[in-house]
Short mmCIF file of C-alpha atoms (C1' of nucleotides) in Angstrom, two decimals:
data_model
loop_
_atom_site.label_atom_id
_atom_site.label_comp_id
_atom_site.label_asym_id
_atom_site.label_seq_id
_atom_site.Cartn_x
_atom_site.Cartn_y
_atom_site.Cartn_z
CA UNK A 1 -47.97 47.36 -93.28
CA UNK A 2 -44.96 45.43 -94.59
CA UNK A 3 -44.87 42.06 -93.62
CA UNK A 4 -42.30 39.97 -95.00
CA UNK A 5 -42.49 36.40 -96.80
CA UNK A 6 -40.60 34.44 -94.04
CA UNK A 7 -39.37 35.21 -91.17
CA UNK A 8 -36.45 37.50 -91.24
CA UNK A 9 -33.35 36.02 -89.21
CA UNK A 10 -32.22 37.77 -86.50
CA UNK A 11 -28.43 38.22 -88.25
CA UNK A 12 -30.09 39.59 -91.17
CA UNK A 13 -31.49 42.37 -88.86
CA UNK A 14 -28.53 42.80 -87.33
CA UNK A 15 -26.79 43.31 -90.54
CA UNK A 16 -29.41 45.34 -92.12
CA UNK A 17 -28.95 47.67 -89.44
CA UNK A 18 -25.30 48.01 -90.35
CA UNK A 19 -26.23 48.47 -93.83
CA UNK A 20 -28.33 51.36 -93.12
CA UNK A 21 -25.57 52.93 -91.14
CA UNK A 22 -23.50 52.82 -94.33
CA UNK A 23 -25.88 53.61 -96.66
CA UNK A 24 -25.92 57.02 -94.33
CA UNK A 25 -22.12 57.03 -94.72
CA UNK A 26 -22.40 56.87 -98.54
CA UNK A 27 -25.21 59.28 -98.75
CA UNK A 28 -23.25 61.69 -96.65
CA UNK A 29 -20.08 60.93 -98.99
CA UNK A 30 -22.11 61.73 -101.93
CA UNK A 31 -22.44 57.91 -103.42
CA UNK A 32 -25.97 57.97 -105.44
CA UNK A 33 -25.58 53.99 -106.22
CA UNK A 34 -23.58 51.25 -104.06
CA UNK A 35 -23.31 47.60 -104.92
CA UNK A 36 -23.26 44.93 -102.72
CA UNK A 37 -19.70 44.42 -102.90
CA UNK A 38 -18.75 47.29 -101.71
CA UNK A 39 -21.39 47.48 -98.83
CA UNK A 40 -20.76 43.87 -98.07
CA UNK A 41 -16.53 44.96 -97.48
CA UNK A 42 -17.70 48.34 -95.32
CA UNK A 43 -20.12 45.79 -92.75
CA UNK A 44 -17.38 43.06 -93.04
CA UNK A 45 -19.90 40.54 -94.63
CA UNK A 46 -19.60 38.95 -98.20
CA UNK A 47 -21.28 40.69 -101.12
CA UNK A 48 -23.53 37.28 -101.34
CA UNK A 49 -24.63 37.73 -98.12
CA UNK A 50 -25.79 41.29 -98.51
CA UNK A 51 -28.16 40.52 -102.09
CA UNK A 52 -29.22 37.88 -99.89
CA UNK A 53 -30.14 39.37 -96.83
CA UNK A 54 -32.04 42.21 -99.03
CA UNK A 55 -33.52 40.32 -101.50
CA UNK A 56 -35.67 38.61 -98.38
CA UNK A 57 -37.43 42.22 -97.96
CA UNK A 58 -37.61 43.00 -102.08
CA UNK A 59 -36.36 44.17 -104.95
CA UNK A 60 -34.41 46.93 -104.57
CA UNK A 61 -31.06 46.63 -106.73
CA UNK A 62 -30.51 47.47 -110.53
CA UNK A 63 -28.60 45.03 -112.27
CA UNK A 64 -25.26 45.86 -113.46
CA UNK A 65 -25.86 48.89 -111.39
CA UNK A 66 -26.29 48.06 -107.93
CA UNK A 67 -28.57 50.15 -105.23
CA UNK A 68 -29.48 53.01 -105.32
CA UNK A 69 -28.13 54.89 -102.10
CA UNK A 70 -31.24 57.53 -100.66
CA UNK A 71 -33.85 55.01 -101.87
CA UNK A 72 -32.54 51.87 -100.21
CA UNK A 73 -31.69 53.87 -97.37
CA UNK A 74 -34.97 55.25 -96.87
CA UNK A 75 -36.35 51.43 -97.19
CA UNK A 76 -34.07 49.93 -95.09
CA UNK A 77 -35.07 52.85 -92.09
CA UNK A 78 -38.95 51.69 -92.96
CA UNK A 79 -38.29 48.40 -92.54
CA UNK A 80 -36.24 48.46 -89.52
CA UNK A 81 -39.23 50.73 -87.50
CA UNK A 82 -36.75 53.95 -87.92
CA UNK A 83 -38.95 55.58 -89.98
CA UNK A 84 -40.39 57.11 -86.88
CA UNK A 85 -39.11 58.36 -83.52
CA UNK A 86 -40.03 55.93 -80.79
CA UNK A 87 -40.53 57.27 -77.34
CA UNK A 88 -38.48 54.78 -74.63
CA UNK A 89 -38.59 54.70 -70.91
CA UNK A 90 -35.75 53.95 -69.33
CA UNK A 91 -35.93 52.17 -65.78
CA UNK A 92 -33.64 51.87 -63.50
CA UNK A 93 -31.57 55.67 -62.75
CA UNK A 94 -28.36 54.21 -61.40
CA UNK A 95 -24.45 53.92 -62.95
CA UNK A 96 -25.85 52.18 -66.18
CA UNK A 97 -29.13 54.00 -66.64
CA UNK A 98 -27.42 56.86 -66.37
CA UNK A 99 -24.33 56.21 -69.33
CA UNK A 100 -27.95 54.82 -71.20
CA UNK A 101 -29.58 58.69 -70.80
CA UNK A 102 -26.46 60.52 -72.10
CA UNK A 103 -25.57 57.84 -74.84
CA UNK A 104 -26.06 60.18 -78.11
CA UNK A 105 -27.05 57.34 -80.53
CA UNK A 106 -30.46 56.25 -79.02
CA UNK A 107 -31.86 59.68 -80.33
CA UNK A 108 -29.85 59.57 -83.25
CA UNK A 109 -31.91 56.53 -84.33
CA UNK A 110 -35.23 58.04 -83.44
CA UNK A 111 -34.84 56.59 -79.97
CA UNK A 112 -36.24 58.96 -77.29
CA UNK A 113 -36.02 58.78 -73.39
CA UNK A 114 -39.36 60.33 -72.58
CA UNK A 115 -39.72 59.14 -69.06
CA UNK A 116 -37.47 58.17 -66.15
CA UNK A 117 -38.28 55.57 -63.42
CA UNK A 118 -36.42 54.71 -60.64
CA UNK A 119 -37.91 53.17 -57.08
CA UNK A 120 -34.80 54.86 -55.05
CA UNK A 121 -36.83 57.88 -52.92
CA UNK A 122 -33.95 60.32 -53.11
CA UNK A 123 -34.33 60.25 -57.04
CA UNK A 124 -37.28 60.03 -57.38
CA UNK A 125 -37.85 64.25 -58.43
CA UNK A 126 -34.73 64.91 -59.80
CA UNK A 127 -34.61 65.82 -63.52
CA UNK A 128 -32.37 64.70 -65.99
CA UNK A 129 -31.68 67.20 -68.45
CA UNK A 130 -35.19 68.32 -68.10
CA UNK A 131 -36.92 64.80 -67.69
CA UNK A 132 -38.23 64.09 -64.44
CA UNK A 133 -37.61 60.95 -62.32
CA UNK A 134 -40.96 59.25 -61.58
CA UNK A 135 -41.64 56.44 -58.88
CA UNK A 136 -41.90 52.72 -60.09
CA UNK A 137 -45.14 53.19 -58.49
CA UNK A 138 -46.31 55.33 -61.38
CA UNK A 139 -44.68 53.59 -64.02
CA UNK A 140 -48.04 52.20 -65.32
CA UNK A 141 -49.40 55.29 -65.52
CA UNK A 142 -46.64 57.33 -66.96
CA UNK A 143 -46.05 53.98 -69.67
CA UNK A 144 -49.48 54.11 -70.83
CA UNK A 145 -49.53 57.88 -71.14
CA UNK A 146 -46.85 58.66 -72.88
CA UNK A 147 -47.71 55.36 -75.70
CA UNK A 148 -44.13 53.95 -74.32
CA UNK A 149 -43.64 50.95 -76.22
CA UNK A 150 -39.92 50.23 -75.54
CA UNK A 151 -38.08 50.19 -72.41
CA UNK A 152 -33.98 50.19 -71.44
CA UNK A 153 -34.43 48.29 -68.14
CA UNK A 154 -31.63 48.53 -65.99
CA UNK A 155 -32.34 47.59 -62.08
CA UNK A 156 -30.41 44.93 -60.12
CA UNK A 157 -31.15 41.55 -61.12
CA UNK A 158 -33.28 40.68 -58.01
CA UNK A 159 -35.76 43.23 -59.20
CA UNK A 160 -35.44 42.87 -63.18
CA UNK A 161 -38.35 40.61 -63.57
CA UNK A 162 -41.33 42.06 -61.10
CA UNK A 163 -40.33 44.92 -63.22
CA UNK A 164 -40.38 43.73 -66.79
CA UNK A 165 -43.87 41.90 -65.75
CA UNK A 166 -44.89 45.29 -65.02
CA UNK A 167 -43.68 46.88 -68.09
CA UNK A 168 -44.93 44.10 -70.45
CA UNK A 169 -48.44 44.57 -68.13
CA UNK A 170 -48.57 48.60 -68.64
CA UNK A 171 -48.06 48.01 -72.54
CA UNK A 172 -44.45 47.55 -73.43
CA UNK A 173 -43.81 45.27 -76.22
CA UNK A 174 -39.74 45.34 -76.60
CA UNK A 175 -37.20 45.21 -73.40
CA UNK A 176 -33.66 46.19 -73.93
CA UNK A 177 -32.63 44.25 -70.52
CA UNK A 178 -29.19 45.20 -69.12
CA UNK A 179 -29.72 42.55 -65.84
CA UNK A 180 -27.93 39.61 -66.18
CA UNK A 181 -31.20 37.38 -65.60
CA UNK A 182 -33.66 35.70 -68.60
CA UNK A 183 -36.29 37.20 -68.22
CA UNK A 184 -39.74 35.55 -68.97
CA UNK A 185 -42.03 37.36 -70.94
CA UNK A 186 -45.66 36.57 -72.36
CA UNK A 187 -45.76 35.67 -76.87
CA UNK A 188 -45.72 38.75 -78.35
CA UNK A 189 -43.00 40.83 -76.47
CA UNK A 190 -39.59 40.80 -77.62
CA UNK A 191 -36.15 40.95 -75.44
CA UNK A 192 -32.81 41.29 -76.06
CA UNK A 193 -30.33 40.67 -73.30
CA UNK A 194 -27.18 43.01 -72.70
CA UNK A 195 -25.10 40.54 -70.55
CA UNK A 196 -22.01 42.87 -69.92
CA UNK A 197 -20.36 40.03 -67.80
CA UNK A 198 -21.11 37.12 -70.66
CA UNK A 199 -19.62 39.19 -73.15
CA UNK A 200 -15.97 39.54 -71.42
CA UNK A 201 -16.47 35.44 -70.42
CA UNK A 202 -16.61 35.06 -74.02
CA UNK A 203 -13.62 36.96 -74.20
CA UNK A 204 -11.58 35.13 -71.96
CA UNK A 205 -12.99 31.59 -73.04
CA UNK A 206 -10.63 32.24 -76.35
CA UNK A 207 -7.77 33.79 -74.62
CA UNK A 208 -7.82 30.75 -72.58
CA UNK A 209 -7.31 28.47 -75.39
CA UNK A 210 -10.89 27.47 -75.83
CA UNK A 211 -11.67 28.54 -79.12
CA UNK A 212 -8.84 27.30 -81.83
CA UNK A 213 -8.23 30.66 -83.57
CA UNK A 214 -9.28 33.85 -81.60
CA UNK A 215 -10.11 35.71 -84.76
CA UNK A 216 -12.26 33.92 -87.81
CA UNK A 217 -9.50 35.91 -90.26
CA UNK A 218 -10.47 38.89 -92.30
CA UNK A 219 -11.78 36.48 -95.38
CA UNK A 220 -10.01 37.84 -98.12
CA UNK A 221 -8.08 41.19 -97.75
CA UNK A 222 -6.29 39.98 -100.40
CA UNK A 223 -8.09 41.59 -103.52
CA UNK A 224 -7.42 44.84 -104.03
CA UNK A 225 -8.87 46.97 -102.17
CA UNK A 226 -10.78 50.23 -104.23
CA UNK A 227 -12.18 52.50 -101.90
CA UNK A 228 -9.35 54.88 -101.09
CA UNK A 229 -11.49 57.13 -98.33
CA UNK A 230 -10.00 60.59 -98.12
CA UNK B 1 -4.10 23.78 -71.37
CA UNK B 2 -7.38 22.44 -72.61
CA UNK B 3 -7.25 22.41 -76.06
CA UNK B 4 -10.99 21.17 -77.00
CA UNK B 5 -11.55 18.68 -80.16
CA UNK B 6 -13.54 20.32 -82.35
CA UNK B 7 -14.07 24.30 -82.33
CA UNK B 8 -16.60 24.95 -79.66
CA UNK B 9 -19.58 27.36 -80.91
CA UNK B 10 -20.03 31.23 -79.61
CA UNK B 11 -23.86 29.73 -78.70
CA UNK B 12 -22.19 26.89 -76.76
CA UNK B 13 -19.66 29.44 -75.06
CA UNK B 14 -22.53 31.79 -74.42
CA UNK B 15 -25.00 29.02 -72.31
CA UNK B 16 -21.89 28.01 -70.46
CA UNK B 17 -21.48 31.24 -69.08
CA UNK B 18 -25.39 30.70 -68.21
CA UNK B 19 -24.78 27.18 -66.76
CA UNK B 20 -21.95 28.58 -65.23
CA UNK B 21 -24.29 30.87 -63.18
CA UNK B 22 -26.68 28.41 -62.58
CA UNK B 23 -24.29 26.07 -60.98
CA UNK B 24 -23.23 29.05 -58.38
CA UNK B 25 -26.84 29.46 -57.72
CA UNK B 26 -27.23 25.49 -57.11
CA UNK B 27 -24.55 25.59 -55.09
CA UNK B 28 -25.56 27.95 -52.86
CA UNK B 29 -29.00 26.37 -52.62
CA UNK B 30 -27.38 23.34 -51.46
CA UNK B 31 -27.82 21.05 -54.38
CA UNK B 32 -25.24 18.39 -54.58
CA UNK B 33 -26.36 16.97 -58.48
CA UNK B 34 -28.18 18.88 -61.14
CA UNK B 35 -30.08 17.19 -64.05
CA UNK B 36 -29.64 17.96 -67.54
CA UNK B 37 -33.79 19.11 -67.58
CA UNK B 38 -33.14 21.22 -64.37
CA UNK B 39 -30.13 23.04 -65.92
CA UNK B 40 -32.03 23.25 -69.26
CA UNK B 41 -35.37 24.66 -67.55
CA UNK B 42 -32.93 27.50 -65.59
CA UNK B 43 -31.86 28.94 -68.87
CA UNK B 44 -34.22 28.28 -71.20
CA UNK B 45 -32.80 26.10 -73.34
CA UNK B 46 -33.38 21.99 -73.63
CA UNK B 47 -31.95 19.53 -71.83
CA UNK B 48 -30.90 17.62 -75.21
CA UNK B 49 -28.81 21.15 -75.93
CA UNK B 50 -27.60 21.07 -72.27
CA UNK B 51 -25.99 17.58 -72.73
CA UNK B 52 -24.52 18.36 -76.32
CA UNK B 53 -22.98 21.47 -74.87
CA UNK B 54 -21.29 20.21 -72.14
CA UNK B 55 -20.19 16.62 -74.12
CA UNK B 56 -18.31 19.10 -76.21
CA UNK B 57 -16.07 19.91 -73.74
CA UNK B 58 -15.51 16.43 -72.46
CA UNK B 59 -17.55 13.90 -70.03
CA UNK B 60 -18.88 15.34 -66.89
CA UNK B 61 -22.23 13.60 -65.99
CA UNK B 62 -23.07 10.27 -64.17
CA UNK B 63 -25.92 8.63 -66.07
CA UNK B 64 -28.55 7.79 -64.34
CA UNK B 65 -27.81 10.72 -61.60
CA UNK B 66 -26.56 13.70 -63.36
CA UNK B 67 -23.92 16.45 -62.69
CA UNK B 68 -22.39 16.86 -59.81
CA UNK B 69 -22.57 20.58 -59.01
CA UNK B 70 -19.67 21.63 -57.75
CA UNK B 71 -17.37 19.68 -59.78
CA UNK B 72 -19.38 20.97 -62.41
CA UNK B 73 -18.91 24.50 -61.42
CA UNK B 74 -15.16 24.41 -60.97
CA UNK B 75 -14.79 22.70 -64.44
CA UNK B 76 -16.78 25.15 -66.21
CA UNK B 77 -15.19 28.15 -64.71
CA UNK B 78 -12.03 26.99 -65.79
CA UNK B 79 -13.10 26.24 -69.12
CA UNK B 80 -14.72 29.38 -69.88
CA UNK B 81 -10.92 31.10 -68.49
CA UNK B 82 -12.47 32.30 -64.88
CA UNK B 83 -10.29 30.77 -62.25
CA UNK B 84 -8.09 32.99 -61.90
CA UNK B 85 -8.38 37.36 -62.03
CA UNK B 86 -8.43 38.81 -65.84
CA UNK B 87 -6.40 42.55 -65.66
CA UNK B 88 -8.44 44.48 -67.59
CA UNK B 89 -7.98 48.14 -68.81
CA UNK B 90 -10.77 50.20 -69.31
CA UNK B 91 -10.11 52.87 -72.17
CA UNK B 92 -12.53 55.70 -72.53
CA UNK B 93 -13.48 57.37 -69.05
CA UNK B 94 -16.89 59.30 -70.11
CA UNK B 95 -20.53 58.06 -69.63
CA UNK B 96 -20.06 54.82 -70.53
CA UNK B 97 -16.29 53.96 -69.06
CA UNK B 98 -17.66 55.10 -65.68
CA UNK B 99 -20.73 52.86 -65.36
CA UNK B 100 -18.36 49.83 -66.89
CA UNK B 101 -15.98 51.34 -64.06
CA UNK B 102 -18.81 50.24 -61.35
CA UNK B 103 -20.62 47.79 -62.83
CA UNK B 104 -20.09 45.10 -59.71
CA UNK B 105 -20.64 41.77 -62.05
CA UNK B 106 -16.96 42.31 -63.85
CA UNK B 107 -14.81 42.12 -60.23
CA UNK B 108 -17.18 39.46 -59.43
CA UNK B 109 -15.94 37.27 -62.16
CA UNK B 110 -12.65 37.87 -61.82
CA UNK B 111 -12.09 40.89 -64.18
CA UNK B 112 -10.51 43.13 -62.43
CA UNK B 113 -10.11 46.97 -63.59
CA UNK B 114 -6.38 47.80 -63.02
CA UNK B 115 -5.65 50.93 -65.64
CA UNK B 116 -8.20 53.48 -67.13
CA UNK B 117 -6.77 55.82 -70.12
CA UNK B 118 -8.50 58.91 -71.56
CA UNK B 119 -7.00 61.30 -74.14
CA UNK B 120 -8.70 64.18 -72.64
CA UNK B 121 -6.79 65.96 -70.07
CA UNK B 122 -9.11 67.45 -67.76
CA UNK B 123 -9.76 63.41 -67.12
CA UNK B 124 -5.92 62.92 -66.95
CA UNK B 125 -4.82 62.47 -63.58
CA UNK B 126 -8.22 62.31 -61.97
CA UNK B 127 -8.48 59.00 -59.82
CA UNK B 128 -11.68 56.64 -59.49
CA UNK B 129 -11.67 54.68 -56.44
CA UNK B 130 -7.99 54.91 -56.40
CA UNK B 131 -7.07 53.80 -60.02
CA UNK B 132 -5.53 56.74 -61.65
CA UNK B 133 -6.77 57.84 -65.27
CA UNK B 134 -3.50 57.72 -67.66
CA UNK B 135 -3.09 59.25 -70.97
CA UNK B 136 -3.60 57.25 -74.07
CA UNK B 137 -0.06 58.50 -74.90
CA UNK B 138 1.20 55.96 -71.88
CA UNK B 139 -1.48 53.71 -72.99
CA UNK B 140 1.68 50.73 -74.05
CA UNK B 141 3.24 51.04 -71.38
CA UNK B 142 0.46 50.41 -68.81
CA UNK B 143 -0.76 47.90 -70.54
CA UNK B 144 2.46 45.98 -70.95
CA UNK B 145 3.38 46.84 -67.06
CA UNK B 146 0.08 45.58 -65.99
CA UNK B 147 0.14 42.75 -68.07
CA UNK B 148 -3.41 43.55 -69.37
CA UNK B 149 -5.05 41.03 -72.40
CA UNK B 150 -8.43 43.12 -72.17
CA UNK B 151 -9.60 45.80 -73.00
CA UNK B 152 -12.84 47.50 -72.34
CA UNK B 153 -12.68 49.88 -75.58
CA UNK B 154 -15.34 52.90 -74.33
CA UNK B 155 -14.20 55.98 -76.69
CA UNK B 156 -15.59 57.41 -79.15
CA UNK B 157 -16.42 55.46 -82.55
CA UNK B 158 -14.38 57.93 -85.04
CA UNK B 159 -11.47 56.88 -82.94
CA UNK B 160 -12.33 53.46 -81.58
CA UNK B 161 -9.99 51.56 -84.53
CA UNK B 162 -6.80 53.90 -83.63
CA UNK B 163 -7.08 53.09 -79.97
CA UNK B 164 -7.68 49.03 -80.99
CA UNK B 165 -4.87 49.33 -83.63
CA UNK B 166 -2.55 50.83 -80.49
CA UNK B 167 -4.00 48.12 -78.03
CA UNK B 168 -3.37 45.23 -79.95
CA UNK B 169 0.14 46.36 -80.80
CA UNK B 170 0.75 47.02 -76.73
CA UNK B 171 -0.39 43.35 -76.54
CA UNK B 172 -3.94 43.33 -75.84
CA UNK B 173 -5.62 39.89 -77.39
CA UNK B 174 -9.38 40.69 -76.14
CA UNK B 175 -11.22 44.02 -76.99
CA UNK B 176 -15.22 44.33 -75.70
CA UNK B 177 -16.38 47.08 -77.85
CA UNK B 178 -19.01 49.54 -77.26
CA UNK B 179 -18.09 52.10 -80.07
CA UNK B 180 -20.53 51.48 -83.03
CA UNK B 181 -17.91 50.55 -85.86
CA UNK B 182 -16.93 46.94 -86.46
CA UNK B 183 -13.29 46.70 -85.60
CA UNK B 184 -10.36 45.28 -87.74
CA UNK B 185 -8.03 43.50 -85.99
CA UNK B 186 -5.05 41.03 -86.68
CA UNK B 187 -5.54 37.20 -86.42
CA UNK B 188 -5.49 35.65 -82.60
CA UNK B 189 -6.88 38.69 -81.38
CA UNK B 190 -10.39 38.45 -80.19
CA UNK B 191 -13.32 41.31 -80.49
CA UNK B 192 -16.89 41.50 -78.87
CA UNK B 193 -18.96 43.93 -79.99
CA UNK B 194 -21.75 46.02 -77.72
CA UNK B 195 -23.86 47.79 -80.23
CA UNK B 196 -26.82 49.36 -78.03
CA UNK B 197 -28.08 51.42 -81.05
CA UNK B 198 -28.27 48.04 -82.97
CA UNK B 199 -29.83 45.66 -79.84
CA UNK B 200 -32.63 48.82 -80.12
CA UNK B 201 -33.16 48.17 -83.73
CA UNK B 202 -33.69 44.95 -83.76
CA UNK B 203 -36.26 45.18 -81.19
CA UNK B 204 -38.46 48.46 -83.48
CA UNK B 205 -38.27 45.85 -86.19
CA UNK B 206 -39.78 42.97 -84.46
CA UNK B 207 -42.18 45.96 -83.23
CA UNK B 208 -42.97 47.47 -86.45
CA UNK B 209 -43.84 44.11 -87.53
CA UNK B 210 -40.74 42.84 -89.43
CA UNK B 211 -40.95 39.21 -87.31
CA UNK B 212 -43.73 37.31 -87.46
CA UNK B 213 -43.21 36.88 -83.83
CA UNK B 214 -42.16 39.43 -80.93
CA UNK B 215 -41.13 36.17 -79.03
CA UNK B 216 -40.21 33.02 -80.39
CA UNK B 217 -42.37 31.22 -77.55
CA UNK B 218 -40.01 30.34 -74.03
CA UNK B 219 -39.98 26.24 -75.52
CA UNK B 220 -42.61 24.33 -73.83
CA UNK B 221 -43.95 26.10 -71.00
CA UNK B 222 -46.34 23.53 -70.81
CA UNK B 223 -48.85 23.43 -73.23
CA UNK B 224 -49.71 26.81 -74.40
CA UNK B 225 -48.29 26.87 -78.45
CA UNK B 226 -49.96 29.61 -80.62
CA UNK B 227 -49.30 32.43 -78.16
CA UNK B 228 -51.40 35.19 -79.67
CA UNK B 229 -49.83 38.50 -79.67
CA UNK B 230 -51.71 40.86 -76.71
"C1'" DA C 1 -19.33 44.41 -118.85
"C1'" DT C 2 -21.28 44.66 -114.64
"C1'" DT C 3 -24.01 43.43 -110.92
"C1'" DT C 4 -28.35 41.69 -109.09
"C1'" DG C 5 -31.41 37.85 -107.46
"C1'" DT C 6 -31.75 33.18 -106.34
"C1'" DG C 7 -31.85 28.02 -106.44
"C1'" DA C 8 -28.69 24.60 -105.11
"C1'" DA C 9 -24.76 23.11 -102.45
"C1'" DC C 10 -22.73 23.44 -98.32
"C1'" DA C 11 -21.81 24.35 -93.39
"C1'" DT C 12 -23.35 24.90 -88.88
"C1'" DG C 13 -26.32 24.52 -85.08
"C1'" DT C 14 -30.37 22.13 -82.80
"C1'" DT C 15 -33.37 18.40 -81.71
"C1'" DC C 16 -34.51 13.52 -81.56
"C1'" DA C 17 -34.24 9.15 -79.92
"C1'" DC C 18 -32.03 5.57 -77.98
"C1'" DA C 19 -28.08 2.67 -76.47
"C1'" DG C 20 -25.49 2.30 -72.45
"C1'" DC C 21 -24.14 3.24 -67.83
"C1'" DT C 22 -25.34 3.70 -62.82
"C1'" DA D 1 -35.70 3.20 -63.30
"C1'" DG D 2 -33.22 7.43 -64.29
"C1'" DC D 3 -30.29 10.17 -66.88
"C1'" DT D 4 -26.20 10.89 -69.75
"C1'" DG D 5 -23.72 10.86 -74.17
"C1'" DT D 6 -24.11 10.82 -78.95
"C1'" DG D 7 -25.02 9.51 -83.88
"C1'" DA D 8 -28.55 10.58 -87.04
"C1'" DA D 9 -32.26 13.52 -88.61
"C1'" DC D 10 -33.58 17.93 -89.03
"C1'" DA D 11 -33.57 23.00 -89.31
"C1'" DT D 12 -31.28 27.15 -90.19
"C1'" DG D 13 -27.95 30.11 -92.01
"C1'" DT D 14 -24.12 30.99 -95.48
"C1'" DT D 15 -21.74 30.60 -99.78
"C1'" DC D 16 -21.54 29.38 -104.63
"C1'" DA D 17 -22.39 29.97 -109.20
"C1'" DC D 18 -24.99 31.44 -112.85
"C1'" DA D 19 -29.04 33.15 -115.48
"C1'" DA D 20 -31.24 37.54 -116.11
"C1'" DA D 21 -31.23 42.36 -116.45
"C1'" DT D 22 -29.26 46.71 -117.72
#
DNA sequence: ATTTGTGAACATGTTCACAGCT
DNA sequence: AGCTGTGAACATGTTCACAAAT
């Protein structure tokens, strides 16, 4: 339906998704207008930045007013593909596949685990809180019928791309890949890598010396601050 | 030691990690020199990026030839802070803390789970694998005992800044974050976030339609621009 | 008076293309 | 010839600053 001018940069997804979760905050707090100041100090971005970043999917502010909370909220879920549950397999029942099952914010978000796949015999059968753990072997089938469009694929790395080429084969358009491997996938399927291990080399890159200040300093935090929470 | 000119890039930091891997694999495979292209081709990136990347961090190659692996390998690693162990704590012992607890890559690259702390008490005194789950209460203490810098920060998010707030103070200069609320810390202290909630957003918007592209096309791959969506 | 929306200025990251070394 | 190292060109993302709206 909505398709949007340019292309939208992957930050300001990122940070429209943390706008949402605020605008929820607010909503919850009672707030029926916000400006971009103050979202822009609760995400830790600069009020510029926020107009910005919504102005690229409309017109949703009121000058000298600001946004108004429910409605931008409701906007931002539409455009983000929240305005709907999705149902997500996850592959791959081990250690992390596991943590992924119980972790309360995928459903939160509309993010359902309606099937299980594993290729380990001994779990393939068991149920997980009521969902039952299918064979790779079926994972076309059980994909297709269920209209799975997303998948959390956690398997070792050796396996992580037969298995993505299956997933992208049986209909899956968006990979949330937890291997530490690039995976190849065709034009039209999205992935985002989860690189646990990159993440804490990162880490100790700047505690090493590498990087010449370990923390880009909170900006200002020198104006007055307003919102006294409660 | 290595104080680099200029302030190296998080995307430049990130690829090394990749090259990084690449190199290991090279090695094993028995490669004595690697090519800008050949590196560039393993990660997906280009060779011209390749090049930039590692000029940044001085003068490795021999024109004409290329890198020599190893050397290569043992310069990056102690670059990016990996030749020697990382003590890490791992705070938060539910879903999440346990599959960080086993997830292999970490020891492999040197970071090295010495302490878990909970707050709940039932968890308290437990062991996993012989490490012993201390209170938060002692959570200064370990730390300073074990000498730890990072932290794998697993608890829950309406707590998550508390616990940083204590680690930081306790000495702790790198958190990796998997509580969904951007943390405030002090300057020199160094924070990775792990937002799964978010990495699955980003993918329903590129689904719903909110890119104009699932998948900004793997560079070349040969002649084959235009990919078509399914 | 306040706050948005946005072009223009700026900063940062990526690609090009080629000189220079082996 | 082959391949690196790098300035320059380019592309992308962020911040500034101000006109327009209420």
């Amino acid at each position: 339906m909505s398709t949007f001018p340019r292309k939208i940069s992957d930050s300001t997804v990122r940070r429209s998704s943390l706008y949402l979760r605020v605008l929820e905050a607010l909503e919850l707090e009672g707030s029926d207008t916000v400006s971009s100041r103050v979202l822009a100090e609760r995400v830790g971005a600069t009020a510029a930045q926020v107009r910005k970043d919504l102005s690229l999917f409309g017109t949703f502010g009121t000058r000298g007013l600001g946004y108004e909370v429910t409605a931008l909220r409701e906007r931002l879920a539409e455009i983000l593909g929240l305005s709907h549950e999705w149902p997500v397999a996850l592959v791959g029942a081990g250690r992390i596949g596991s943590a992924l099952f119980e972790y309360p914010n995928f459903r939160e978000r509309g993010f359902q685990i309606v099937a299980i796949l594993d290729s380990d015999p001994r779990k393939v059968g068991q149920s997980w809180d009521g969902i039952e753990i299918h064979s790779t072997r079926e994972l076309e089938r059980t994909i297709e019928r269920l209209g799975v469009e997303i998948a959390l694929l956690a398997v070792p790395a050796s396996v992580a791309q037969g298995v993505a080429d299956h997933l992208v084969e049986s209909g899956v358009r968006g990979i949330l890949n937890f291997a530490p491997t690039r995976l190849r996938v065709p034009p039209g399927v999205a992935v985002n890598e989860v690189d646990l291990a990159l993440e804490l080399e990162t880490l100790s890159f700047v505690l090493e010396g590498g990087g010449r200040d370990g923390n880009p300093a909170p900006e200002d935090v020198a104006a007055g601050p307003e919102g006294e929470s409660r």
